[in-house]
């Protein structure tokens, strides 16, 4: 059967492209990883994606003709129905018909999806939220992305951009956000916001082992650096991350009230690095902000699939959309 | 066919019970309204509900045996699967098996649902959100309730309590809310919160035509009183309601980002009284808080069914659940 054949899932990031050939049961037959080389421009990056797909397919001892479909998890906003990336700021893209371009290059039917949606779908089908009917995925990295499963189905929303939990307002008229708004959860709890907070404190004379890292460009503060500083008991880093968890608690608690999901999965770079430390603090603050009835029925867990979540989710999307 | 026979929808409120006999096409064949008389106690109120159902059925020239099912929209939290009201503070109820009790009294198969969910379902099937695939319903009265339609289906959530948009946090650590939390949207924009705000301002010496009404008990400030004061250009009332709309904008804007719904329906007593005045202000603040991509695809409209929304929605639920 068509649907039993392996498909390809692609995770398109600003720095790397990960492609995987995946069986229906979630077994990864082969992987390929390439630097994105975003500075090389649009055509170059699309060629790189095609190359990584070819690499993975060859590694699995298949040919592209054996693969009925692939899906690319891409930063958004994007139009999943038309396969168009509307905007990908970290790639410098606007209105790119990625699906059509990749079909031209690979001959493989290509679907385009939001990367965080794919992470949520991966955790839902193969990971920490397996078997649930409703899932909220929250991925805390530089920014904060989210994905939602309702009635066992990914919520794309009328605009194809549902799940933007990073931009729910947890403090009206609060801190400035990258989206142009104010008081978004991301503006307090995304890694860039944590770096901004540390940077401001350092400028006021607070000490920190990451003082030099946050100076100038906030993006240099990696999750690994945060982990080392936390574990070395860097007081300012601990304070900044604890504060981030408070805002995560307010935002996630709100959504628990709103959607009453069976499972909340929290992942992304920051929680991959410091999940054990940050999850209990976050859960405490979710409990403060959500109501008893919603809390009684929700499990709050760490993501389980790490870097593979997006390609696994993309393989599920490719398979599902092929049958629609 | 079973499903073409008229069913009964009931709206159970703290002060009145409204029952209606409704055809599959949404035509209301008969209505009956009774005061709830909550002070009479549990058994009395359940008898009153049964009475109002009998009244409506008789008015429609039917007998209870002609009615295959009914659904009661009740304040929550409740368990729609078991038909149990977990808690209804305005009725003084805890763990009441309302479904079973009404079946005993009426002989009619009875389902129990959240009242605001029923309002949303009514607007979705017969009202302002007809034909949409995803709907966010926001009902602003004394408190703020919400309902969510996703993939054409009411979202009940794992706890059966989904849709609690009144209790999403729009200001972390902000104003105290009736739910025990802080900074909830309801604590700024529910009618009780508007009354609290006016009351505090009056105590500080501000003048208002409603000064005497908000003194002591906040619940006496009705939506009709607010409308009269707004239209008489009462500066404090206008300021309080404009402020409420700002917080509604933050909360609803957040949920537009999260769910990217096709339609947002805003109703409830406050918007039934002052919808024309308050909707444009609310929309302005939703636009400030939601992202372009989500906004491009959403319609924000006033509820269209008024007092009938809940009984109409309940009739839809009764029909759907009968066939499950």
Short mmCIF file of N, CA, C and O in Angstrom, two decimals, chain A residues 61-116:
data_model
loop_
_atom_site.label_atom_id
_atom_site.label_comp_id
_atom_site.label_asym_id
_atom_site.label_seq_id
_atom_site.Cartn_x
_atom_site.Cartn_y
_atom_site.Cartn_z
N UNK A 61 19.06 3.51 1.01
CA UNK A 61 19.10 2.59 -0.14
C UNK A 61 17.80 2.59 -0.94
O UNK A 61 17.29 1.54 -1.33
N UNK A 62 17.27 3.78 -1.11
CA UNK A 62 16.07 3.95 -1.93
C UNK A 62 16.39 4.94 -3.04
O UNK A 62 17.45 5.58 -3.02
N UNK A 63 15.46 5.08 -3.98
CA UNK A 63 15.59 6.17 -4.95
C UNK A 63 14.39 7.09 -4.74
O UNK A 63 13.36 6.66 -4.19
N UNK A 64 14.49 8.36 -5.17
CA UNK A 64 13.36 9.29 -4.98
C UNK A 64 12.04 8.72 -5.49
O UNK A 64 10.99 9.02 -4.93
N UNK A 65 12.08 7.90 -6.51
CA UNK A 65 10.84 7.34 -7.06
C UNK A 65 10.16 6.40 -6.07
O UNK A 65 8.97 6.11 -6.19
N UNK A 66 10.92 5.90 -5.08
CA UNK A 66 10.33 5.03 -4.06
C UNK A 66 9.56 5.80 -2.99
O UNK A 66 8.88 5.21 -2.15
N UNK A 67 9.75 7.14 -2.98
CA UNK A 67 9.19 7.96 -1.90
C UNK A 67 7.94 8.67 -2.39
O UNK A 67 8.01 9.53 -3.27
N UNK A 68 6.77 8.34 -1.84
CA UNK A 68 5.53 8.92 -2.34
C UNK A 68 5.30 10.39 -1.94
O UNK A 68 4.55 11.09 -2.61
N UNK A 69 5.95 10.81 -0.87
CA UNK A 69 5.70 12.20 -0.43
C UNK A 69 6.74 12.64 0.59
O UNK A 69 7.41 11.83 1.22
N UNK A 70 6.87 13.97 0.70
CA UNK A 70 7.65 14.51 1.81
C UNK A 70 6.97 15.77 2.33
O UNK A 70 6.13 16.37 1.66
N UNK A 71 7.31 16.12 3.57
CA UNK A 71 6.82 17.38 4.12
C UNK A 71 7.99 18.11 4.74
O UNK A 71 8.89 17.49 5.34
N UNK A 72 7.98 19.43 4.57
CA UNK A 72 9.03 20.28 5.13
C UNK A 72 8.45 21.10 6.27
O UNK A 72 7.48 21.83 6.08
N UNK A 73 9.02 20.94 7.45
CA UNK A 73 8.67 21.81 8.57
C UNK A 73 9.53 23.05 8.48
O UNK A 73 10.75 22.97 8.58
N UNK A 74 8.88 24.18 8.28
CA UNK A 74 9.61 25.43 8.04
C UNK A 74 9.17 26.50 9.03
O UNK A 74 8.03 26.48 9.50
N UNK A 75 10.06 27.43 9.35
CA UNK A 75 9.59 28.56 10.15
C UNK A 75 8.52 29.32 9.36
O UNK A 75 8.56 29.32 8.13
N UNK A 76 7.58 29.91 10.03
CA UNK A 76 6.46 30.57 9.36
C UNK A 76 6.48 32.07 9.55
O UNK A 76 7.51 32.58 9.97
N UNK A 77 5.40 32.74 9.28
CA UNK A 77 4.11 32.21 8.81
C UNK A 77 4.17 31.70 7.38
O UNK A 77 4.94 32.20 6.57
N UNK A 78 3.30 30.70 7.14
CA UNK A 78 3.26 30.09 5.82
C UNK A 78 1.85 29.62 5.49
O UNK A 78 0.99 29.59 6.37
N UNK A 79 1.64 29.30 4.24
CA UNK A 79 0.34 28.79 3.80
C UNK A 79 0.47 27.30 3.50
O UNK A 79 0.97 26.93 2.44
N UNK A 80 0.04 26.44 4.43
CA UNK A 80 0.23 25.01 4.24
C UNK A 80 -0.58 24.46 3.05
O UNK A 80 -0.20 23.45 2.47
N UNK A 81 -1.68 25.14 2.72
CA UNK A 81 -2.51 24.64 1.63
C UNK A 81 -1.84 24.86 0.28
O UNK A 81 -1.86 24.01 -0.59
N UNK A 82 -1.23 26.03 0.12
CA UNK A 82 -0.57 26.35 -1.16
C UNK A 82 0.92 26.01 -1.16
O UNK A 82 1.59 26.12 -2.19
N UNK A 83 1.46 25.63 0.00
CA UNK A 83 2.88 25.29 0.05
C UNK A 83 3.80 26.50 -0.08
O UNK A 83 4.92 26.39 -0.58
N UNK A 84 3.31 27.65 0.38
CA UNK A 84 4.08 28.89 0.23
C UNK A 84 4.56 29.40 1.59
O UNK A 84 3.79 29.48 2.54
N UNK A 85 5.86 29.72 1.69
CA UNK A 85 6.37 30.39 2.88
C UNK A 85 6.05 31.87 2.74
O UNK A 85 6.57 32.54 1.83
N UNK A 86 5.19 32.39 3.59
CA UNK A 86 4.82 33.80 3.48
C UNK A 86 5.97 34.69 3.94
O UNK A 86 6.27 35.70 3.34
N UNK A 87 6.60 34.25 5.02
CA UNK A 87 7.71 35.04 5.55
C UNK A 87 8.56 34.16 6.45
O UNK A 87 8.04 33.47 7.31
N UNK A 88 9.86 34.16 6.24
CA UNK A 88 10.78 33.45 7.14
C UNK A 88 11.93 34.41 7.42
O UNK A 88 12.93 34.42 6.70
N UNK A 89 11.78 35.23 8.45
CA UNK A 89 12.74 36.30 8.71
C UNK A 89 14.19 35.79 8.85
O UNK A 89 15.11 36.42 8.33
N UNK A 90 14.37 34.61 9.49
CA UNK A 90 15.75 34.13 9.68
C UNK A 90 16.37 33.60 8.38
O UNK A 90 17.56 33.34 8.32
N UNK A 91 15.55 33.43 7.33
CA UNK A 91 16.09 33.04 6.03
C UNK A 91 16.03 34.20 5.04
O UNK A 91 16.57 34.13 3.94
N UNK A 92 15.35 35.28 5.47
CA UNK A 92 15.19 36.42 4.58
C UNK A 92 14.22 36.15 3.43
O UNK A 92 14.31 36.73 2.37
N UNK A 93 13.26 35.23 3.66
CA UNK A 93 12.34 34.83 2.59
C UNK A 93 11.00 35.55 2.69
O UNK A 93 10.50 35.80 3.78
N UNK A 94 10.41 35.82 1.54
CA UNK A 94 9.03 36.31 1.47
C UNK A 94 8.34 35.67 0.28
O UNK A 94 8.86 35.69 -0.83
N UNK A 95 7.13 35.11 0.54
CA UNK A 95 6.31 34.51 -0.53
C UNK A 95 7.09 33.53 -1.42
O UNK A 95 7.13 33.68 -2.63
N UNK A 96 7.69 32.54 -0.80
CA UNK A 96 8.46 31.54 -1.54
C UNK A 96 7.62 30.28 -1.75
O UNK A 96 7.17 29.66 -0.78
N UNK A 97 7.37 29.89 -3.00
CA UNK A 97 6.58 28.68 -3.28
C UNK A 97 7.44 27.43 -3.09
O UNK A 97 7.77 26.73 -4.04
N UNK A 98 7.78 27.17 -1.84
CA UNK A 98 8.76 26.13 -1.51
C UNK A 98 8.31 24.75 -1.98
O UNK A 98 9.12 23.96 -2.49
N UNK A 99 7.01 24.45 -1.80
CA UNK A 99 6.51 23.13 -2.19
C UNK A 99 6.75 22.87 -3.67
O UNK A 99 7.35 21.85 -4.05
N UNK A 100 6.32 23.80 -4.50
CA UNK A 100 6.46 23.63 -5.95
C UNK A 100 7.93 23.54 -6.36
O UNK A 100 8.31 22.72 -7.20
N UNK A 101 8.77 24.38 -5.77
CA UNK A 101 10.20 24.39 -6.11
C UNK A 101 10.86 23.06 -5.77
O UNK A 101 11.70 22.55 -6.52
N UNK A 102 10.49 22.49 -4.64
CA UNK A 102 11.09 21.21 -4.25
C UNK A 102 10.55 20.05 -5.09
O UNK A 102 11.28 19.11 -5.40
N UNK A 103 9.28 20.13 -5.46
CA UNK A 103 8.73 19.08 -6.34
C UNK A 103 9.47 19.09 -7.67
O UNK A 103 9.79 18.04 -8.23
N UNK A 104 9.74 20.31 -8.17
CA UNK A 104 10.47 20.45 -9.44
C UNK A 104 11.85 19.78 -9.33
O UNK A 104 12.27 19.05 -10.20
N UNK A 105 12.52 20.02 -8.23
CA UNK A 105 13.89 19.51 -8.08
C UNK A 105 13.97 18.02 -7.75
O UNK A 105 14.93 17.35 -8.11
N UNK A 106 12.99 17.51 -7.00
CA UNK A 106 13.11 16.14 -6.50
C UNK A 106 12.16 15.15 -7.16
O UNK A 106 12.35 13.94 -7.06
N UNK A 107 11.09 15.66 -7.78
CA UNK A 107 10.07 14.76 -8.31
C UNK A 107 9.20 14.14 -7.22
O UNK A 107 8.34 13.30 -7.50
N UNK A 108 9.41 14.57 -5.97
CA UNK A 108 8.62 14.01 -4.86
C UNK A 108 7.52 15.01 -4.46
O UNK A 108 7.79 16.20 -4.30
N UNK A 109 6.30 14.51 -4.35
CA UNK A 109 5.17 15.32 -3.88
C UNK A 109 5.55 15.97 -2.54
O UNK A 109 5.92 15.28 -1.59
N UNK A 110 5.46 17.30 -2.46
CA UNK A 110 5.98 18.01 -1.28
C UNK A 110 4.91 18.86 -0.59
O UNK A 110 4.20 19.63 -1.24
N UNK A 111 4.80 18.70 0.72
CA UNK A 111 3.90 19.52 1.52
C UNK A 111 4.73 20.44 2.42
O UNK A 111 5.85 20.09 2.82
N UNK A 112 4.18 21.60 2.72
CA UNK A 112 4.90 22.57 3.56
C UNK A 112 4.10 22.79 4.84
O UNK A 112 2.88 22.96 4.79
N UNK A 113 4.78 22.74 5.95
CA UNK A 113 4.11 22.86 7.25
C UNK A 113 4.94 23.74 8.17
O UNK A 113 6.14 23.90 7.98
N UNK A 114 4.30 24.24 9.22
CA UNK A 114 5.00 25.00 10.25
C UNK A 114 5.89 24.07 11.09
O UNK A 114 5.46 22.99 11.49
N UNK A 115 7.12 24.48 11.34
CA UNK A 115 8.07 23.60 12.03
C UNK A 115 7.61 23.19 13.44
O UNK A 115 7.74 22.03 13.84
N UNK A 116 7.07 24.15 14.18
CA UNK A 116 6.64 23.84 15.55
C UNK A 116 5.41 22.94 15.54
O UNK A 116 5.26 22.06 16.39
#
